[in-house]
N, C-alpha and C. Protein backbone atom coordinates (compact mmCIF):
# COMPACT_ATOMS: atom_id res chain seq x y z
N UNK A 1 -41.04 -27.84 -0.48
CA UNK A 1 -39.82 -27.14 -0.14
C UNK A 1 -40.14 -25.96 0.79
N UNK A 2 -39.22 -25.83 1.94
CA UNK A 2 -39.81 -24.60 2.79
C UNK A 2 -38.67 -23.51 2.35
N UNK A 3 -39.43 -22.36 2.20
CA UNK A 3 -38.58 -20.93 2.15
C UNK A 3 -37.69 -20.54 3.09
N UNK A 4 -36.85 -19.78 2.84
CA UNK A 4 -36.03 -19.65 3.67
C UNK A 4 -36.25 -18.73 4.53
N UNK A 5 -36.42 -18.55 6.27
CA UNK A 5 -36.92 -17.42 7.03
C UNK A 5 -35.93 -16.31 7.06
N UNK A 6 -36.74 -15.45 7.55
CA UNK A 6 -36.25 -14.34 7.79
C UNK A 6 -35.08 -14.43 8.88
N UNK A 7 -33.78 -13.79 8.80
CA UNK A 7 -33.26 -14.03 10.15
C UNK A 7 -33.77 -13.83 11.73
N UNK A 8 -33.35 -14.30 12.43
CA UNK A 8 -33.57 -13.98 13.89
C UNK A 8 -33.34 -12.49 13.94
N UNK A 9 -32.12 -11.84 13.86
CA UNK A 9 -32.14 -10.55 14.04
C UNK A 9 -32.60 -9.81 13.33
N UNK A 10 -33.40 -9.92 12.04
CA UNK A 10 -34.46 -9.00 11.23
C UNK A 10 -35.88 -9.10 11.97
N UNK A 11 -36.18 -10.75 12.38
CA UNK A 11 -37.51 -10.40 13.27
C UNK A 11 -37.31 -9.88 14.63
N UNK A 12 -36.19 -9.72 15.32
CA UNK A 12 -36.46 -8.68 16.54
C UNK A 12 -36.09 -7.73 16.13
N UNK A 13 -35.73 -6.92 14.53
CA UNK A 13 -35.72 -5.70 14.41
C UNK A 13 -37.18 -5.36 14.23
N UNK A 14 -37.79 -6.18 13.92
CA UNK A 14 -39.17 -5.49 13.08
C UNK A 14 -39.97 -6.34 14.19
N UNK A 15 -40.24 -6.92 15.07
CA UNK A 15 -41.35 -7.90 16.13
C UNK A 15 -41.03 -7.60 17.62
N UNK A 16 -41.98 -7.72 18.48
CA UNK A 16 -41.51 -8.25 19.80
C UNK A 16 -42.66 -9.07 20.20
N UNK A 17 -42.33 -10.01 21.35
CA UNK A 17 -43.21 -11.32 21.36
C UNK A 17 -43.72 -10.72 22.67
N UNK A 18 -45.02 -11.24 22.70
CA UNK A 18 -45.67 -11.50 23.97
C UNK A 18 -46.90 -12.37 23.95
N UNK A 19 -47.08 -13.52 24.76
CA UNK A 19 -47.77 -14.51 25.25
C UNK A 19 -47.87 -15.36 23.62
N UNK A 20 -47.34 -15.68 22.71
CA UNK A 20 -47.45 -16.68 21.94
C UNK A 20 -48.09 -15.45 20.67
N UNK A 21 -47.52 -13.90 20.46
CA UNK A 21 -48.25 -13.53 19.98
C UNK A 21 -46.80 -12.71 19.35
N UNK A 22 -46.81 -12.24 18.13
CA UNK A 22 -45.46 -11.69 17.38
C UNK A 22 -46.55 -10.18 17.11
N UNK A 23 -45.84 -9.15 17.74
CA UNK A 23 -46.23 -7.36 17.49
C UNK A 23 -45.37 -6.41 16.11
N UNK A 24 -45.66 -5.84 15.42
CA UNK A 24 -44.89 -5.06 14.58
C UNK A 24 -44.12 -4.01 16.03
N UNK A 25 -42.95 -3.51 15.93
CA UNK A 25 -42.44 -2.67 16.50
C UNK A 25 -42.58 -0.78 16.15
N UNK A 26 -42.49 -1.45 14.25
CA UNK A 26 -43.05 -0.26 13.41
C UNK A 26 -44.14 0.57 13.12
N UNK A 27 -44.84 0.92 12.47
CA UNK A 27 -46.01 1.00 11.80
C UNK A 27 -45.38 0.86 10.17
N UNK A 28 -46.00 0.44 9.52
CA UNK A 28 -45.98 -0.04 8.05
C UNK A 28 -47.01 0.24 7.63
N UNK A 29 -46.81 0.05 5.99
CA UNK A 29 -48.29 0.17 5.26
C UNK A 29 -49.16 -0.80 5.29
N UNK A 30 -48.79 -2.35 6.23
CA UNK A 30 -49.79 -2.91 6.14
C UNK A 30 -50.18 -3.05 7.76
N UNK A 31 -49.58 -2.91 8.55
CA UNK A 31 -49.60 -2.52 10.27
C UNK A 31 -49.55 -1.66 10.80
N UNK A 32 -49.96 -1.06 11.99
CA UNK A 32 -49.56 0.05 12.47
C UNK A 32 -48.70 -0.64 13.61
N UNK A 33 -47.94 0.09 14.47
CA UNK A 33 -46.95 -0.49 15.57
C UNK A 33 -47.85 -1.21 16.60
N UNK A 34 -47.42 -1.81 17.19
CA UNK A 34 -47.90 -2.67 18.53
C UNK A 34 -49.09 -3.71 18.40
N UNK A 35 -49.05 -3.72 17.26
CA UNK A 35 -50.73 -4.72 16.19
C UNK A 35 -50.14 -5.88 15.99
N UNK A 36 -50.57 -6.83 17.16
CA UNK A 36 -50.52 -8.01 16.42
C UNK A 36 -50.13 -7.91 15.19
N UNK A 37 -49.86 -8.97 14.75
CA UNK A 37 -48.96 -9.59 13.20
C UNK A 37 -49.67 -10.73 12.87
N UNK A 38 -50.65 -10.69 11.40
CA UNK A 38 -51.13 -11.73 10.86
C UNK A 38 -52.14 -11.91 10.62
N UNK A 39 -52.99 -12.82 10.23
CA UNK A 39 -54.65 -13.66 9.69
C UNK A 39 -54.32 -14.65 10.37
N UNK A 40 -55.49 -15.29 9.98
CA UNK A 40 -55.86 -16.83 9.96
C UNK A 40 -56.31 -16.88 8.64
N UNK A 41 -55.54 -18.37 8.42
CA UNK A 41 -55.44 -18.70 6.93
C UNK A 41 -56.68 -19.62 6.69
N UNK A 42 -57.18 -20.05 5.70
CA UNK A 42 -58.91 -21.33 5.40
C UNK A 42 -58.25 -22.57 6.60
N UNK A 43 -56.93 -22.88 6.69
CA UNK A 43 -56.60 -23.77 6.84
C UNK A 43 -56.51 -23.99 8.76
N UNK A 44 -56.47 -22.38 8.83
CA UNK A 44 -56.59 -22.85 10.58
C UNK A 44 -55.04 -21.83 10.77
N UNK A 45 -54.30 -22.26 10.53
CA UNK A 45 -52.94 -21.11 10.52
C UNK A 45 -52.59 -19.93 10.90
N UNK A 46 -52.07 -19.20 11.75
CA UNK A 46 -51.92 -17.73 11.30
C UNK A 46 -50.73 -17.45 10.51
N UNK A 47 -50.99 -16.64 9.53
CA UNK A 47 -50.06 -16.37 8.75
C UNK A 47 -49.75 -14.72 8.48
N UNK A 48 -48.38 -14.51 7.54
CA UNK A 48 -48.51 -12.72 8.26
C UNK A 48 -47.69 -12.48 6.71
N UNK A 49 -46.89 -11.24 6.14
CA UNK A 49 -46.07 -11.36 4.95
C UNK A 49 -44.86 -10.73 5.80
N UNK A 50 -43.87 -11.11 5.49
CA UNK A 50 -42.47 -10.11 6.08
C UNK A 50 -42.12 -9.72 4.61
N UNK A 51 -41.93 -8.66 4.27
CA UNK A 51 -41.13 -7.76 2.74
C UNK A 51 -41.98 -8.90 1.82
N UNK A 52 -43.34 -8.68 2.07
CA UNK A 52 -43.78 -9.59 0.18
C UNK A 52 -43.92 -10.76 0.14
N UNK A 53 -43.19 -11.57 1.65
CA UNK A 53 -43.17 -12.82 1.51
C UNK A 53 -43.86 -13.65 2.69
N UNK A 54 -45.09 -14.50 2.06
CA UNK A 54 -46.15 -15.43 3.06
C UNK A 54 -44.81 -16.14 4.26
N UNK A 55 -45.28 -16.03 5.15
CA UNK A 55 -44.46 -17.25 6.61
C UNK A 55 -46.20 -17.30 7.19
N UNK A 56 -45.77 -18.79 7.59
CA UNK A 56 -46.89 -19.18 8.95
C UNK A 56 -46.88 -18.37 10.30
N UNK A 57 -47.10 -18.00 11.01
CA UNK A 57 -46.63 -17.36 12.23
C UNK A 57 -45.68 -17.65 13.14
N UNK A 58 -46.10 -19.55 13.39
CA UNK A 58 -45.56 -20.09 14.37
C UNK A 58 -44.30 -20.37 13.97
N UNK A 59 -43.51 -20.32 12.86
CA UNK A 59 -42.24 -20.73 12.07
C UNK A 59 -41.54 -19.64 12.47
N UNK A 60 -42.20 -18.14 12.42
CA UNK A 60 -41.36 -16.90 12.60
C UNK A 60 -41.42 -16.83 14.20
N UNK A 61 -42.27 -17.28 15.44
CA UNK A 61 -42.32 -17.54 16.80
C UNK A 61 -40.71 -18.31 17.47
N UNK A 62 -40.43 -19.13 16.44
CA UNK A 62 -39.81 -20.08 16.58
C UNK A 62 -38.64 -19.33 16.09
N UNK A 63 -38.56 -18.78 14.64
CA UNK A 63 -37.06 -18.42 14.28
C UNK A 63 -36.57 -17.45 15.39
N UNK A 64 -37.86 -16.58 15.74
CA UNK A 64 -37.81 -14.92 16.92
C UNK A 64 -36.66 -15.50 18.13
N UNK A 65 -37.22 -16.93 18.38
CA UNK A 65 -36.59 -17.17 19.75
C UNK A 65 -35.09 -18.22 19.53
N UNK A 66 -35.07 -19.30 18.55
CA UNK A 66 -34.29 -19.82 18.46
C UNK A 66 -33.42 -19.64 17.38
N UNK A 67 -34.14 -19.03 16.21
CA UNK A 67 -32.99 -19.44 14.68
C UNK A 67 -33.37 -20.52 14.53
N UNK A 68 -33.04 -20.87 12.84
CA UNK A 68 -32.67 -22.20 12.46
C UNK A 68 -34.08 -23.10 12.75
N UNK A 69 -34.78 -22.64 12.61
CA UNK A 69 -36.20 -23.66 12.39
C UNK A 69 -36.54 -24.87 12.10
N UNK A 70 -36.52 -25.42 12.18
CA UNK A 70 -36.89 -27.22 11.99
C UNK A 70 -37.81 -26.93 10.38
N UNK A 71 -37.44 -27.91 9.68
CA UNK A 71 -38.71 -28.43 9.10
C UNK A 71 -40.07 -28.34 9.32
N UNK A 72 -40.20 -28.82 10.19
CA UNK A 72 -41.45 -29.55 10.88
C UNK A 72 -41.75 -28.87 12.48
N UNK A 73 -42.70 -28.20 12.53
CA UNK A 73 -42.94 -27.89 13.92
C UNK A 73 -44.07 -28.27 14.04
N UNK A 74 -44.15 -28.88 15.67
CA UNK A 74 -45.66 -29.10 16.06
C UNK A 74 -45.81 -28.34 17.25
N UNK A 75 -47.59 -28.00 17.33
CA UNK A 75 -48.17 -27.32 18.03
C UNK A 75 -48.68 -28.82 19.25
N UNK A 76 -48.01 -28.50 20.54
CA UNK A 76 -48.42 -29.29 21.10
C UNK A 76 -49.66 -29.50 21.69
N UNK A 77 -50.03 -28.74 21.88
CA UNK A 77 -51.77 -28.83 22.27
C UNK A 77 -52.80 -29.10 21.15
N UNK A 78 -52.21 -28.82 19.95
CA UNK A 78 -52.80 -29.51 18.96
C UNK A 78 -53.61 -27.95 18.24
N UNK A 79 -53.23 -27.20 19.39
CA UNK A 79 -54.31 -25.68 18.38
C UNK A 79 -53.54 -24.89 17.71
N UNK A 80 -53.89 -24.99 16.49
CA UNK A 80 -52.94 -24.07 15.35
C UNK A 80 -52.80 -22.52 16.16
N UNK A 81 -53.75 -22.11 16.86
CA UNK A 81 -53.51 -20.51 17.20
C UNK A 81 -52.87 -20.28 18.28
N UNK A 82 -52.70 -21.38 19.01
CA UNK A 82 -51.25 -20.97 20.13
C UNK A 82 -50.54 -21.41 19.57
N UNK A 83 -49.83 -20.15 19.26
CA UNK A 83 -48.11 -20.00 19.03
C UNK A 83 -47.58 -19.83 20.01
N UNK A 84 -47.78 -19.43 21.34
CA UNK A 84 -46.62 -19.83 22.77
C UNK A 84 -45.44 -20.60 22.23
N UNK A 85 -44.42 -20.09 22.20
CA UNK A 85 -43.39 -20.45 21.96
C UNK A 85 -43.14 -22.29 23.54
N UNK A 86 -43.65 -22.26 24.04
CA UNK A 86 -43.35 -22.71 25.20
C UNK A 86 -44.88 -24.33 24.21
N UNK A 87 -45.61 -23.78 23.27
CA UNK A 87 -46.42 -24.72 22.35
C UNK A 87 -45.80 -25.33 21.64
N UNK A 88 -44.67 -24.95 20.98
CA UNK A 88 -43.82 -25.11 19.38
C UNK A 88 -42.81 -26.27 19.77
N UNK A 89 -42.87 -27.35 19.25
CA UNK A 89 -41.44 -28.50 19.35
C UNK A 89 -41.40 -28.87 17.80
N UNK A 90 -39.64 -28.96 17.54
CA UNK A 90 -39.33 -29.98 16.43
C UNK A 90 -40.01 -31.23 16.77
N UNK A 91 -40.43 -31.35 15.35
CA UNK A 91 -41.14 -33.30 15.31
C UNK A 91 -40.38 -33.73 14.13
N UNK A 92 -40.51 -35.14 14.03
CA UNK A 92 -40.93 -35.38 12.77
C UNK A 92 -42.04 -35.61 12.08
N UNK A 93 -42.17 -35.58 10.60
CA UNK A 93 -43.58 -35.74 10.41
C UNK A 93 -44.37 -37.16 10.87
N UNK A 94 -43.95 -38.52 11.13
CA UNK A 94 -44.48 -39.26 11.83
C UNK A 94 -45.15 -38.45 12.80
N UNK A 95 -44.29 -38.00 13.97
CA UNK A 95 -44.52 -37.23 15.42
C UNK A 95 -45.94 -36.51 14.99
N UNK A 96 -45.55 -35.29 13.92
CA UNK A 96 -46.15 -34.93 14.00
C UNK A 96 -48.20 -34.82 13.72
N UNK A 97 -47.93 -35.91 12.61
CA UNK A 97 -49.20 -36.70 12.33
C UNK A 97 -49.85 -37.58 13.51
N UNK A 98 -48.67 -38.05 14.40
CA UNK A 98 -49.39 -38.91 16.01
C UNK A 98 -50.17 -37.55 16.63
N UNK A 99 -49.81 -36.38 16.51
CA UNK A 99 -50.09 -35.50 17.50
C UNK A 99 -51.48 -34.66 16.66
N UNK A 100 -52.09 -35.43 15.84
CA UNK A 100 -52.96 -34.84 15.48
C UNK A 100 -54.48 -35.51 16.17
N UNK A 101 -55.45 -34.71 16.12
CA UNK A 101 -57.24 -35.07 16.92
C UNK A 101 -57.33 -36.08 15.96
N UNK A 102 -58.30 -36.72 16.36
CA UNK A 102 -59.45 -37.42 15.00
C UNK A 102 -59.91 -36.82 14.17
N UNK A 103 -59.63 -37.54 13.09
CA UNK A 103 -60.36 -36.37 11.84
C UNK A 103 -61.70 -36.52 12.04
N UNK A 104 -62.30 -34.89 10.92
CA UNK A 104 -63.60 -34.68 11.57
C UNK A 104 -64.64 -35.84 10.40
N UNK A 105 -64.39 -36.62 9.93
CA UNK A 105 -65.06 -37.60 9.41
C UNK A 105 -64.99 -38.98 10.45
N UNK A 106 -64.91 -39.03 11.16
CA UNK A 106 -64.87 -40.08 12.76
C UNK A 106 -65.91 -39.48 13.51
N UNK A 107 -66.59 -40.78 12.79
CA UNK A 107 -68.27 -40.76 13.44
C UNK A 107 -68.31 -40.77 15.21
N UNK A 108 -67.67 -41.39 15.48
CA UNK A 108 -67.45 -41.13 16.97
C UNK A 108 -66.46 -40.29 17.93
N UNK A 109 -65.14 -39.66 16.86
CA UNK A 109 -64.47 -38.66 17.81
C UNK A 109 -63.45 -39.33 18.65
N UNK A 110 -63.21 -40.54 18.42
CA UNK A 110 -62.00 -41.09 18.73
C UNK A 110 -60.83 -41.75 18.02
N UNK A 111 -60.02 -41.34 17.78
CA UNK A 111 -58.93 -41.28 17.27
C UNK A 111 -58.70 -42.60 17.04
N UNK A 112 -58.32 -43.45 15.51
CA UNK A 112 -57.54 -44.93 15.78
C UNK A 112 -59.02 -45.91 16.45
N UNK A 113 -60.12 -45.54 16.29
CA UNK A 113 -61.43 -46.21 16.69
C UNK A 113 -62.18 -46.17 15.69
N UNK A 114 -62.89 -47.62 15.06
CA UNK A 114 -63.97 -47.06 13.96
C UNK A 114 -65.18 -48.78 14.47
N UNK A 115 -66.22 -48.59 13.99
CA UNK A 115 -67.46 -49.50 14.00
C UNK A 115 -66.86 -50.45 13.14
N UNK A 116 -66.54 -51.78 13.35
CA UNK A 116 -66.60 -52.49 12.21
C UNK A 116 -67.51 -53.89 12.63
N UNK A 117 -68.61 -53.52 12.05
CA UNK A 117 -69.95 -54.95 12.32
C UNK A 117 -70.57 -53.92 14.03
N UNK A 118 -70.35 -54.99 14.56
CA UNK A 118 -71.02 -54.82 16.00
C UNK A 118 -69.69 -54.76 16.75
N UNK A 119 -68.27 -54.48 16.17
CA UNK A 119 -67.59 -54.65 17.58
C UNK A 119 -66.87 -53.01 16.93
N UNK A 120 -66.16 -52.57 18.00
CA UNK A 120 -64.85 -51.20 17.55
C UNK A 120 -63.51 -51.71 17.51
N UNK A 121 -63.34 -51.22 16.69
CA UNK A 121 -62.01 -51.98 16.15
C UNK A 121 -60.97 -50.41 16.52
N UNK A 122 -60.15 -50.75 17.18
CA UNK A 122 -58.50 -50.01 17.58
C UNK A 122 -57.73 -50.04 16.03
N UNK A 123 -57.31 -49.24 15.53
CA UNK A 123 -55.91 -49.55 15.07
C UNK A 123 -54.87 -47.85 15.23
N UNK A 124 -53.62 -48.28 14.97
CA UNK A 124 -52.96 -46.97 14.28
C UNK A 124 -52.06 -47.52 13.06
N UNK A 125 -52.01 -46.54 13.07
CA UNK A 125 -50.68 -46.19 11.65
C UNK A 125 -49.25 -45.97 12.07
N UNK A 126 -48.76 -46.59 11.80
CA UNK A 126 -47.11 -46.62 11.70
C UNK A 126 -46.61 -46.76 10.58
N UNK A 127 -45.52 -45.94 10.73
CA UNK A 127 -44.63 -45.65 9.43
C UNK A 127 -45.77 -45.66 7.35
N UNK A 128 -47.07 -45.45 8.22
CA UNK A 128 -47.96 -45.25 6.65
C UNK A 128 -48.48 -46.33 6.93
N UNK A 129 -48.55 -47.54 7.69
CA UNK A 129 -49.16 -49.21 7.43
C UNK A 129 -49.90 -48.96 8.60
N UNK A 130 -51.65 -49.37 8.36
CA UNK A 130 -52.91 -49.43 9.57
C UNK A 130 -51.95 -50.90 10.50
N UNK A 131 -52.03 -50.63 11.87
CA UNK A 131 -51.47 -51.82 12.39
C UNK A 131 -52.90 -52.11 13.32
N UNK A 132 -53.43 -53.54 13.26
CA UNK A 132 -54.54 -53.22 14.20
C UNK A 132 -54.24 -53.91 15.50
N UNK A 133 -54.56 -53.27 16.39
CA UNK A 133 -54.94 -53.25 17.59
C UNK A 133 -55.93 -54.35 18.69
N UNK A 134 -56.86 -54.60 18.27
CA UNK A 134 -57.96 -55.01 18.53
C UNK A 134 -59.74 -54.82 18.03
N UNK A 135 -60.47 -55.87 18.99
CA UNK A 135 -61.92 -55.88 18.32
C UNK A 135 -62.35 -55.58 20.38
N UNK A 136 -63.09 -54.63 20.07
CA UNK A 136 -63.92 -54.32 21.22
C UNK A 136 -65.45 -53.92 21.68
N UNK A 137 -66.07 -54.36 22.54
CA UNK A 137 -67.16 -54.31 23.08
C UNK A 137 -67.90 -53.18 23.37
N UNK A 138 -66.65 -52.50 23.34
CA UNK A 138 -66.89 -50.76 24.07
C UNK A 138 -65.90 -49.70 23.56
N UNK A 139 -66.82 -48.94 23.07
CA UNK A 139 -65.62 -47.76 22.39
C UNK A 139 -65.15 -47.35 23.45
N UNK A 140 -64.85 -47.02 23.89
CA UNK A 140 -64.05 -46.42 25.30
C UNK A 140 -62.65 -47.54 25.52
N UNK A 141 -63.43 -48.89 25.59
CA UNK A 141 -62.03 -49.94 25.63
C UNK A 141 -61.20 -49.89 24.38
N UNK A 142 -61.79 -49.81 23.63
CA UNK A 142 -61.26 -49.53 21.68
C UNK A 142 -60.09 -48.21 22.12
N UNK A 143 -60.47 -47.07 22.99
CA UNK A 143 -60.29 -46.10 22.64
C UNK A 143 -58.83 -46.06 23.60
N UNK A 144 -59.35 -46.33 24.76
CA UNK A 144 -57.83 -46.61 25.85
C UNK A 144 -56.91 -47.80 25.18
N UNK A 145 -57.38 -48.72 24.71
CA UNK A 145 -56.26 -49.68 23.90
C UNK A 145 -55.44 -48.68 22.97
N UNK A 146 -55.94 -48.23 22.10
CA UNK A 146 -55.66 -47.18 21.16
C UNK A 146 -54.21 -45.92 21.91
N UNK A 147 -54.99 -45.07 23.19
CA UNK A 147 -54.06 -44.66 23.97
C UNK A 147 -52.58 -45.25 24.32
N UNK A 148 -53.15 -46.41 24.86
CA UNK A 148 -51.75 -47.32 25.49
C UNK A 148 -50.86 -47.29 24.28
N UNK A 149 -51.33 -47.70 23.20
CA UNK A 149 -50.23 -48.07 22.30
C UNK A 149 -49.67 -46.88 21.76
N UNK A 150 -50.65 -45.89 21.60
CA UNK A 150 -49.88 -44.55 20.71
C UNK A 150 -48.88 -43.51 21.75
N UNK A 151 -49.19 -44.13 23.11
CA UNK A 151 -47.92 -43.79 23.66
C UNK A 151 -46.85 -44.45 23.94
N UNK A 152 -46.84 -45.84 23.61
CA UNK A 152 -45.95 -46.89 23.33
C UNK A 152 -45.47 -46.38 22.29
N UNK A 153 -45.85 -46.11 20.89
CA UNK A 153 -45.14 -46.23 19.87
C UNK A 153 -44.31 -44.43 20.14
N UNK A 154 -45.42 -43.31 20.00
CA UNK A 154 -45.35 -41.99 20.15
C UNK A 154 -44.75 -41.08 21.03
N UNK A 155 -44.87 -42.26 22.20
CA UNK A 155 -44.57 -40.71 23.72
C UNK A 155 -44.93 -39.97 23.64
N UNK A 156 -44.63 -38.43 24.38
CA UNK A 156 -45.67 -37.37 24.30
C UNK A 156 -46.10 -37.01 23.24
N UNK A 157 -45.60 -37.41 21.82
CA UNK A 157 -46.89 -36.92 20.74
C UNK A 157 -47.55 -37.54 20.37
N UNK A 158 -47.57 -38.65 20.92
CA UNK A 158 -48.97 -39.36 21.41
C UNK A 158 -50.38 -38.10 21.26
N UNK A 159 -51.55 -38.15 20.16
CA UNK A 159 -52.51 -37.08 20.60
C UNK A 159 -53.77 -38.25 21.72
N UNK A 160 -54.00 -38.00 22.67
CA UNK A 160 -54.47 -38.87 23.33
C UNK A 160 -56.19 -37.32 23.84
N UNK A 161 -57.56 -38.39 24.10
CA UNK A 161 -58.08 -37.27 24.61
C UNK A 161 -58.59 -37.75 25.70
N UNK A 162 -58.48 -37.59 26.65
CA UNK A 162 -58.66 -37.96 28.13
C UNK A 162 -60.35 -37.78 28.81
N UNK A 163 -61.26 -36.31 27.43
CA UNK A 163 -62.38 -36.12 27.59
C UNK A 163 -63.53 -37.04 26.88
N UNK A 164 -63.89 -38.28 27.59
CA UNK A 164 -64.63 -38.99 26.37
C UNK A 164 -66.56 -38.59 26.50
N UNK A 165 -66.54 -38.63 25.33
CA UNK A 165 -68.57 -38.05 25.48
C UNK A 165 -69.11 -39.30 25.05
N UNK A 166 -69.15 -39.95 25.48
CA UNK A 166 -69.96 -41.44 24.90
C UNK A 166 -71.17 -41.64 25.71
C-alpha cells in the first residue's frame, strides 16, 4: 500500500527543485536551508522524512511538479539517483520490471541471455511466464534477439544495453 504524499503545495512550501535535486527552503532540526533533501537508502533510493514521515525522493520530485503521483514510477535511465524530473514516467509494473539491467547474478551481463549446454539461450518474461526466444551461437546474437523482442513487446521501456563487453 503506498502512503499518501504530501501535497504539491506543502512541498513548494517547504522545497525548491533544481537539476533532479529537491532543497529545504527552511532550516529545520534535521536540515539547514538550501541542503539538499535526503540519504540513500541499502536499497539504492534516496529517501528524505517530511513531518515524521519516510517518502522516496523521486515520488516527492514528481508530486513537486505534477500532483497526484502514479503508483508506480520509473526511472528511465534506470539510475535510482537521477531524480530529474525530465527521468520520472508513470509505468506499469510490467513496464516497469522491462526497464530494469540484468540482475547482478547474470554471469554474462546480458539481460534475457543465459548458457544453456554450449548454445545462449534468449528468453523474456511476459506477463510472469519465461517466453523463449531462441538457441544461439553467440551471446551477442542471443543478446540483439533478446533486444528486438523487448522492444516489440516493451517500447521504450524496453531496458536494452547497446554497450556489449564480450
Amino acid at each position: 500500500m503506498i502512503k499518501t504524499l504530501p501535497s504539491k503545495e506543502l512541498l513548494q512550501e517547504l522545497f525548491y527543485y533544481e537539476n533532479g535535486v529537491l532543497f529545504r527552503k527552511k532550516s529545520l532540526s534535521k536540515g539547514k536551508a538550501n541542503q539538499p533533501i535526503g540519504w540513500i537508502e541499502k536499497n539504492g533510493y534516496w529517501a528524505t522524512d517530511v513531518y515524521g514521515v519516510r517518502y522516496r525522493v523521486h515520488r516527492l520530485v514528481w508530486q513537486f511538479h505534477h500532483g497526484d503521483c502514479p503508483s508506480i514510477l520509473d526511472h528511465i535511465d534506470g539510475n535510482k539517483n537521477n531524480n530529474a524530473i525530465e527521468n520520472l514516467r508513470s509505468a506499469t509494473n510490467q513496464q516497469n520490471i522491462a526497464n530494469r539491467k540484468a540482475v547482478k547474478t547474470n554471469k554474462l551481463g546480458l539481460k534475457g541471455v543465459c548458457l544453456d549446454g554450449k548454445k545462449y539461450k534468449a528468453s523474456i518474461r511476459v506477463d510472469g511466464k519465461s517466453q523463449h526466444i531462441g538457441y544461439f551461437s553467440d551471446p551477442n546474437d542471443a543478446y540483439m534477439a533478446y533486444c528486438q523482442k523487448a522492444k516489440e513487446i516493451y517500447g521504450d521501456f524496453a531496458w536494452t544495453n547497446n554497450n556489449l563487453n564480450i
